[in-house]
Amino acid sequence: MATSSSPLLLGFNIDHIINIRQARFTPYPDVLETIQAVEAAGADAITLHLREDRRHIQDADVYLVREHCKTRMNLEMAATEEMTRIASEILPDDVCVVPEKREELTTEGGLDVIGQFDRIQKTTLVLNNKNIRVSLFIEPNIEHIRRVPDIGAPVIELHTGSYANLEGAAQQRELERIEQAAAFADDLGIQVNAGHGLDNKNTYAIAAIPQMKELNIGHYLVARAVFVGIEQAVQEMKQVMAEARE
Ligand code: PXP
C-alpha cells in the first residue's frame, strides 16, 4: 500500500472519443463538448495525441483544446520537426514525447532514449525553452531512465502496456520492474507518471506505487463511459486510484 500523501492525478486521453468522429467524419462527438464533459467529470488533465497520420486528433482540435482547456493540456507527439513546431506555437502545459510508427494500432513500446538520444534531446530542449513541461514515454528500463537527466526532461511516463497485457506471475514481474523504475527515477529527481492499457482491474497496483504522480488513461474510460457515462467512468477510476493511495 502506498504511503505517499500526494494526490495522484488522472489525465483523460480523449483520442478514442475523437476516433468515433473520424470514423464517419461527422461534426460529433464535438471536441469542446468532450473536454467540458471530461473536466466536469473530474479529470485533472486533457491528454491528446496529434499523430503524424492525423488518424484521430486533427490540428484544429489541438488549437481548440489549448483555448478551452481549464485543467492541463498534455499533448502527446513524436519528436519530429513538424510536431515540435506545432507544440512551440500552441504551448500546451505538458508534452509527452512518444515513439510513433505509421502502421501501429496504438503507441507500441517506449522511446529509444539511447538510440534516438540526439533527436529526443533536441526536441526536449526546444520545448523546455518554451516552458513546456516535457515527459518522455519510456519502458521501465533503468538504462533508459539513467539517460533522462542528460536529455533534460523533468518527467517520464512509464509504459504500462506490457504490464496490462500480461497475467499472473509474468504480470507481477513486470509490476516489479515498474516499481523499481519509479523508485530509480524518483531518486534522480524525475517526476514519474504512467499510462497505457490501464483499466478498472490493473490500475490499482500502479496507482499504489508511491512515486506515481499522474496516470494517463483513455481506451478503458471511453469504453466504460459508453455504458455509465463519462462522469461515472471518471469517478470510478478516481475511486480506484484513491483507494490505492490510502
Ligand atoms: N499514455 C500514452 C503516452 C499513450 O500513447 C496512450 C495511448 O494513446 C495512453 C497513455 C493511453 O492509453 P490507453 O488508451 O490504453 O489508456
mmCIF file of C-alpha atoms and ligand atoms in Angstrom:
data_model
loop_
_atom_site.group_PDB
_atom_site.id
_atom_site.type_symbol
_atom_site.label_atom_id
_atom_site.label_comp_id
_atom_site.label_asym_id
_atom_site.label_seq_id
_atom_site.Cartn_x
_atom_site.Cartn_y
_atom_site.Cartn_z
ATOM 1 C CA MET A 1 0.000 0.000 0.000
ATOM 2 C CA ALA A 2 1.315 3.424 -0.891
ATOM 3 C CA THR A 3 2.375 5.745 1.879
ATOM 4 C CA SER A 4 2.548 8.858 -0.291
ATOM 5 C CA SER A 5 0.034 11.540 0.607
ATOM 6 C CA SER A 6 0.432 13.428 -2.675
ATOM 7 C CA PRO A 7 -2.693 13.205 -4.810
ATOM 8 C CA LEU A 8 -2.483 11.013 -7.859
ATOM 9 C CA LEU A 9 -3.773 12.872 -10.903
ATOM 10 C CA LEU A 10 -5.804 11.465 -13.793
ATOM 11 C CA GLY A 11 -5.182 12.609 -17.349
ATOM 12 C CA PHE A 12 -8.078 11.616 -19.631
ATOM 13 C CA ASN A 13 -6.866 10.685 -23.106
ATOM 14 C CA ILE A 14 -9.609 11.879 -25.485
ATOM 15 C CA ASP A 15 -8.232 10.217 -28.653
ATOM 16 C CA HIS A 16 -10.814 7.444 -28.584
ATOM 17 C CA ILE A 17 -13.718 9.847 -28.329
ATOM 18 C CA ILE A 18 -12.423 11.667 -31.381
ATOM 19 C CA ASN A 19 -11.892 8.294 -33.104
ATOM 20 C CA ILE A 20 -15.691 7.998 -33.229
ATOM 21 C CA ARG A 21 -15.932 11.333 -35.026
ATOM 22 C CA GLN A 22 -13.195 10.404 -37.503
ATOM 23 C CA ALA A 23 -14.811 7.024 -38.282
ATOM 24 C CA ARG A 24 -17.568 8.922 -40.145
ATOM 25 C CA PHE A 25 -16.121 12.433 -40.477
ATOM 26 C CA THR A 26 -19.151 13.785 -38.607
ATOM 27 C CA PRO A 27 -19.071 17.007 -36.559
ATOM 28 C CA TYR A 28 -19.742 14.888 -33.432
ATOM 29 C CA PRO A 29 -18.534 13.975 -30.871
ATOM 30 C CA ASP A 30 -17.581 17.618 -30.628
ATOM 31 C CA VAL A 31 -14.152 18.286 -29.163
ATOM 32 C CA LEU A 32 -15.347 21.185 -26.996
ATOM 33 C CA GLU A 33 -18.197 19.157 -25.563
ATOM 34 C CA THR A 34 -15.671 16.394 -24.964
ATOM 35 C CA ILE A 35 -13.257 18.453 -22.906
ATOM 36 C CA GLN A 36 -16.074 20.131 -20.980
ATOM 37 C CA ALA A 37 -17.569 16.745 -20.063
ATOM 38 C CA VAL A 38 -14.212 15.234 -19.168
ATOM 39 C CA GLU A 39 -13.205 18.179 -16.978
ATOM 40 C CA ALA A 40 -16.647 18.384 -15.333
ATOM 41 C CA ALA A 41 -16.284 14.689 -14.528
ATOM 42 C CA GLY A 42 -13.155 15.431 -12.512
ATOM 43 C CA ALA A 43 -10.239 14.641 -14.811
ATOM 44 C CA ASP A 44 -7.096 16.584 -13.921
ATOM 45 C CA ALA A 45 -5.741 16.905 -17.443
ATOM 46 C CA ILE A 46 -6.769 16.539 -21.077
ATOM 47 C CA THR A 47 -4.371 14.269 -22.926
ATOM 48 C CA LEU A 48 -4.425 14.036 -26.720
ATOM 49 C CA HIS A 49 -2.100 12.620 -29.331
ATOM 50 C CA LEU A 50 -1.555 14.520 -32.556
ATOM 51 C CA ARG A 51 -0.265 11.731 -34.734
ATOM 52 C CA GLU A 52 1.702 12.251 -37.893
ATOM 53 C CA ASP A 53 -1.058 10.416 -39.843
ATOM 54 C CA ARG A 54 -3.821 12.515 -38.146
ATOM 55 C CA ARG A 55 -5.879 9.373 -37.655
ATOM 56 C CA HIS A 56 -7.917 10.857 -34.800
ATOM 57 C CA ILE A 57 -6.915 14.237 -33.370
ATOM 58 C CA GLN A 58 -6.682 16.976 -36.026
ATOM 59 C CA ASP A 59 -4.645 20.182 -35.900
ATOM 60 C CA ALA A 60 -7.775 22.282 -35.313
ATOM 61 C CA ASP A 61 -8.635 20.126 -32.257
ATOM 62 C CA VAL A 62 -5.289 20.893 -30.680
ATOM 63 C CA TYR A 63 -5.876 24.634 -31.025
ATOM 64 C CA LEU A 64 -9.393 24.312 -29.586
ATOM 65 C CA VAL A 65 -8.195 22.292 -26.619
ATOM 66 C CA ARG A 66 -5.476 24.885 -25.939
ATOM 67 C CA GLU A 67 -8.026 27.663 -25.986
ATOM 68 C CA HIS A 68 -10.676 25.988 -23.848
ATOM 69 C CA CYS A 69 -8.863 23.540 -21.563
ATOM 70 C CA LYS A 70 -9.291 24.621 -17.944
ATOM 71 C CA THR A 71 -7.128 21.926 -16.389
ATOM 72 C CA ARG A 72 -3.805 20.965 -18.004
ATOM 73 C CA MET A 73 -3.278 20.200 -21.648
ATOM 74 C CA ASN A 74 -0.971 17.255 -22.223
ATOM 75 C CA LEU A 75 -0.027 16.885 -25.900
ATOM 76 C CA GLU A 76 1.430 13.553 -26.936
ATOM 77 C CA MET A 77 3.646 13.802 -30.010
ATOM 78 C CA ALA A 78 6.585 12.299 -31.841
ATOM 79 C CA ALA A 79 9.983 14.008 -31.693
ATOM 80 C CA THR A 80 9.723 15.435 -35.207
ATOM 81 C CA GLU A 81 10.371 18.936 -36.501
ATOM 82 C CA GLU A 82 6.738 19.341 -37.510
ATOM 83 C CA MET A 83 5.398 18.403 -34.070
ATOM 84 C CA THR A 84 7.997 20.481 -32.254
ATOM 85 C CA ARG A 85 6.950 23.482 -34.318
ATOM 86 C CA ILE A 86 3.241 22.902 -33.594
ATOM 87 C CA ALA A 87 3.850 22.441 -29.849
ATOM 88 C CA SER A 88 6.016 25.570 -29.756
ATOM 89 C CA GLU A 89 3.159 27.510 -31.284
ATOM 90 C CA ILE A 90 0.349 26.026 -29.208
ATOM 91 C CA LEU A 91 2.199 25.919 -25.880
ATOM 92 C CA PRO A 92 0.476 23.002 -24.135
ATOM 93 C CA ASP A 93 1.209 22.716 -20.408
ATOM 94 C CA ASP A 94 2.834 19.334 -20.975
ATOM 95 C CA VAL A 95 4.225 17.461 -23.922
ATOM 96 C CA CYS A 96 4.660 13.709 -23.716
ATOM 97 C CA VAL A 97 7.156 12.636 -26.355
ATOM 98 C CA VAL A 98 6.201 9.228 -27.757
ATOM 99 C CA PRO A 99 7.620 6.935 -30.446
ATOM 100 C CA GLU A 100 5.426 6.648 -33.500
ATOM 101 C CA LYS A 101 5.094 4.153 -36.305
ATOM 102 C CA ARG A 102 2.544 4.691 -39.034
ATOM 103 C CA GLU A 103 1.268 1.106 -39.141
ATOM 104 C CA GLU A 104 0.809 0.616 -35.391
ATOM 105 C CA LEU A 105 -2.667 0.316 -33.798
ATOM 106 C CA THR A 106 -1.547 2.359 -30.813
ATOM 107 C CA THR A 107 1.756 3.540 -29.330
ATOM 108 C CA GLU A 108 3.847 0.374 -29.137
ATOM 109 C CA GLY A 109 6.821 0.345 -26.804
ATOM 110 C CA GLY A 110 8.618 3.279 -25.252
ATOM 111 C CA LEU A 111 11.078 5.766 -26.703
ATOM 112 C CA ASP A 112 14.557 4.538 -27.550
ATOM 113 C CA VAL A 113 16.274 7.216 -25.483
ATOM 114 C CA ILE A 114 19.691 5.693 -26.185
ATOM 115 C CA GLY A 115 19.432 5.167 -29.974
ATOM 116 C CA GLN A 116 17.400 8.351 -30.548
ATOM 117 C CA PHE A 117 19.195 10.412 -27.900
ATOM 118 C CA ASP A 118 20.093 13.406 -30.108
ATOM 119 C CA ARG A 119 16.666 13.723 -31.706
ATOM 120 C CA ILE A 120 14.815 13.475 -28.373
ATOM 121 C CA GLN A 121 17.225 15.866 -26.660
ATOM 122 C CA LYS A 122 16.813 18.422 -29.447
ATOM 123 C CA THR A 123 13.008 18.340 -29.162
ATOM 124 C CA THR A 124 13.168 18.474 -25.359
ATOM 125 C CA LEU A 125 15.470 21.499 -25.342
ATOM 126 C CA VAL A 126 13.244 23.447 -27.723
ATOM 127 C CA LEU A 127 10.175 22.708 -25.593
ATOM 128 C CA ASN A 128 11.991 23.404 -22.305
ATOM 129 C CA ASN A 129 12.854 26.827 -23.679
ATOM 130 C CA LYS A 130 9.138 27.411 -24.256
ATOM 131 C CA ASN A 131 8.421 26.471 -20.619
ATOM 132 C CA ILE A 132 6.525 23.365 -21.684
ATOM 133 C CA ARG A 133 6.986 20.512 -19.227
ATOM 134 C CA VAL A 134 8.386 17.581 -21.192
ATOM 135 C CA SER A 135 7.662 13.976 -20.354
ATOM 136 C CA LEU A 136 9.304 11.008 -22.090
ATOM 137 C CA PHE A 137 7.193 7.897 -22.657
ATOM 138 C CA ILE A 138 9.566 5.064 -21.852
ATOM 139 C CA GLU A 139 9.713 1.433 -20.847
ATOM 140 C CA PRO A 140 10.507 0.664 -17.204
ATOM 141 C CA ASN A 141 14.170 0.204 -18.128
ATOM 142 C CA ILE A 142 16.829 1.517 -15.732
ATOM 143 C CA GLU A 143 19.403 2.029 -18.510
ATOM 144 C CA HIS A 144 16.997 4.286 -20.367
ATOM 145 C CA ILE A 145 15.926 6.205 -17.263
ATOM 146 C CA ARG A 146 19.592 6.852 -16.439
ATOM 147 C CA ARG A 147 19.871 8.939 -19.640
ATOM 148 C CA VAL A 148 16.799 11.109 -18.977
ATOM 149 C CA PRO A 149 18.588 13.841 -16.956
ATOM 150 C CA ASP A 150 21.098 14.262 -19.824
ATOM 151 C CA ILE A 151 18.208 14.687 -22.220
ATOM 152 C CA GLY A 152 16.803 17.378 -19.945
ATOM 153 C CA ALA A 153 13.230 16.102 -19.444
ATOM 154 C CA PRO A 154 11.820 16.617 -15.933
ATOM 155 C CA VAL A 155 9.143 13.908 -16.267
ATOM 156 C CA ILE A 156 8.811 10.344 -17.554
ATOM 157 C CA GLU A 157 5.682 8.375 -18.311
ATOM 158 C CA LEU A 158 6.295 4.688 -17.717
ATOM 159 C CA HIS A 159 4.733 2.477 -20.395
ATOM 160 C CA THR A 160 2.334 0.086 -18.689
ATOM 161 C CA GLY A 161 1.252 -1.649 -21.916
ATOM 162 C CA SER A 162 3.254 -4.843 -21.318
ATOM 163 C CA TYR A 163 2.075 -4.997 -17.705
ATOM 164 C CA ALA A 164 -1.532 -4.616 -18.884
ATOM 165 C CA ASN A 165 -1.182 -7.399 -21.457
ATOM 166 C CA LEU A 166 0.400 -9.924 -19.083
ATOM 167 C CA GLU A 167 -1.209 -12.132 -16.447
ATOM 168 C CA GLY A 168 -0.263 -13.902 -13.231
ATOM 169 C CA ALA A 169 3.410 -14.226 -12.309
ATOM 170 C CA ALA A 170 4.596 -12.561 -15.518
ATOM 171 C CA GLN A 171 2.433 -9.538 -14.758
ATOM 172 C CA GLN A 172 3.777 -9.453 -11.203
ATOM 173 C CA ARG A 173 7.363 -9.425 -12.559
ATOM 174 C CA GLU A 174 6.532 -6.554 -14.886
ATOM 175 C CA LEU A 175 4.905 -4.690 -11.988
ATOM 176 C CA GLU A 176 8.140 -5.082 -10.022
ATOM 177 C CA ARG A 177 10.100 -3.623 -12.969
ATOM 178 C CA ILE A 178 7.752 -0.639 -12.977
ATOM 179 C CA GLU A 179 8.087 -0.206 -9.196
ATOM 180 C CA GLN A 180 11.886 -0.308 -9.410
ATOM 181 C CA ALA A 181 11.916 2.070 -12.369
ATOM 182 C CA ALA A 182 9.673 4.516 -10.497
ATOM 183 C CA ALA A 183 11.897 4.476 -7.410
ATOM 184 C CA PHE A 184 15.050 4.864 -9.525
ATOM 185 C CA ALA A 185 13.628 7.814 -11.470
ATOM 186 C CA ASP A 186 12.337 9.468 -8.323
ATOM 187 C CA ASP A 187 15.843 9.242 -6.785
ATOM 188 C CA LEU A 188 17.136 11.101 -9.850
ATOM 189 C CA GLY A 189 14.569 13.836 -9.226
ATOM 190 C CA ILE A 190 12.410 12.871 -12.200
ATOM 191 C CA GLN A 191 8.611 13.047 -11.895
ATOM 192 C CA VAL A 192 7.021 9.677 -12.602
ATOM 193 C CA ASN A 193 3.752 9.226 -14.492
ATOM 194 C CA ALA A 194 2.389 6.080 -16.132
ATOM 195 C CA GLY A 195 -0.083 5.004 -18.749
ATOM 196 C CA HIS A 196 -1.273 2.659 -21.465
ATOM 197 C CA GLY A 197 -3.708 -0.214 -21.167
ATOM 198 C CA LEU A 198 -4.845 0.722 -17.664
ATOM 199 C CA ASP A 199 -8.337 -0.402 -16.656
ATOM 200 C CA ASN A 200 -10.520 -0.936 -13.589
ATOM 201 C CA LYS A 201 -8.598 -4.078 -12.586
ATOM 202 C CA ASN A 202 -4.943 -3.366 -13.306
ATOM 203 C CA THR A 203 -4.796 0.309 -12.256
ATOM 204 C CA TYR A 204 -4.816 -0.305 -8.501
ATOM 205 C CA ALA A 205 -1.270 -1.756 -8.301
ATOM 206 C CA ILE A 206 0.141 1.027 -10.494
ATOM 207 C CA ALA A 207 -1.674 3.719 -8.507
ATOM 208 C CA ALA A 208 -0.277 2.249 -5.286
ATOM 209 C CA ILE A 209 3.326 2.939 -6.364
ATOM 210 C CA PRO A 210 4.268 5.784 -4.011
ATOM 211 C CA GLN A 211 6.313 7.789 -6.549
ATOM 212 C CA MET A 212 3.489 7.830 -9.094
ATOM 213 C CA LYS A 213 2.129 11.324 -9.833
ATOM 214 C CA GLU A 214 -0.204 11.015 -12.814
ATOM 215 C CA LEU A 215 -1.909 8.273 -14.793
ATOM 216 C CA ASN A 216 -2.973 8.835 -18.391
ATOM 217 C CA ILE A 217 -5.913 6.655 -19.337
ATOM 218 C CA GLY A 218 -8.081 6.653 -22.436
ATOM 219 C CA HIS A 219 -9.366 3.455 -24.003
ATOM 220 C CA TYR A 220 -10.870 1.883 -20.885
ATOM 221 C CA LEU A 221 -12.518 5.108 -19.725
ATOM 222 C CA VAL A 222 -14.148 5.677 -23.099
ATOM 223 C CA ALA A 223 -15.341 2.053 -23.284
ATOM 224 C CA ARG A 224 -16.775 2.303 -19.762
ATOM 225 C CA ALA A 225 -18.394 5.662 -20.484
ATOM 226 C CA VAL A 226 -20.481 4.057 -23.229
ATOM 227 C CA PHE A 227 -22.431 2.248 -20.505
ATOM 228 C CA VAL A 228 -22.297 4.537 -17.486
ATOM 229 C CA GLY A 229 -21.408 7.969 -18.861
ATOM 230 C CA ILE A 230 -18.180 9.917 -18.667
ATOM 231 C CA GLU A 231 -18.803 11.236 -15.183
ATOM 232 C CA GLN A 232 -19.281 7.835 -13.592
ATOM 233 C CA ALA A 233 -16.398 6.328 -15.567
ATOM 234 C CA VAL A 234 -14.032 9.019 -14.255
ATOM 235 C CA GLN A 235 -15.411 8.822 -10.718
ATOM 236 C CA GLU A 236 -14.987 5.039 -10.604
ATOM 237 C CA MET A 237 -11.375 5.329 -11.789
ATOM 238 C CA LYS A 238 -10.605 8.095 -9.312
ATOM 239 C CA GLN A 239 -12.059 5.889 -6.584
ATOM 240 C CA VAL A 240 -9.693 3.034 -7.525
ATOM 241 C CA MET A 241 -6.788 5.496 -7.524
ATOM 242 C CA ALA A 242 -7.787 6.994 -4.166
ATOM 243 C CA GLU A 243 -8.143 3.563 -2.540
ATOM 244 C CA ALA A 244 -4.699 2.586 -3.781
ATOM 245 C CA ARG A 245 -3.194 5.640 -2.078
ATOM 246 C CA GLU A 246 -4.847 5.059 1.323
HETATM 247 N N1 PXP B 1 -0.057 7.406 -22.490
HETATM 248 C C1 PXP B 1 0.471 7.432 -23.735
HETATM 249 C C2 PXP B 1 1.827 8.034 -23.916
HETATM 250 C C3 PXP B 1 -0.244 6.928 -24.837
HETATM 251 O O1 PXP B 1 0.304 6.951 -26.074
HETATM 252 C C4 PXP B 1 -1.537 6.413 -24.619
HETATM 253 C C5 PXP B 1 -2.334 5.912 -25.790
HETATM 254 O O2 PXP B 1 -2.605 6.958 -26.646
HETATM 255 C C6 PXP B 1 -2.049 6.414 -23.311
HETATM 256 C C7 PXP B 1 -1.286 6.903 -22.263
HETATM 257 C C8 PXP B 1 -3.426 5.913 -23.006
HETATM 258 O O3 PXP B 1 -3.503 4.539 -23.263
HETATM 259 P P1 PXP B 1 -4.922 3.828 -23.202
HETATM 260 O O4 PXP B 1 -5.771 4.441 -24.254
HETATM 261 O O5 PXP B 1 -4.590 2.382 -23.437
HETATM 262 O O6 PXP B 1 -5.474 4.065 -21.812
#
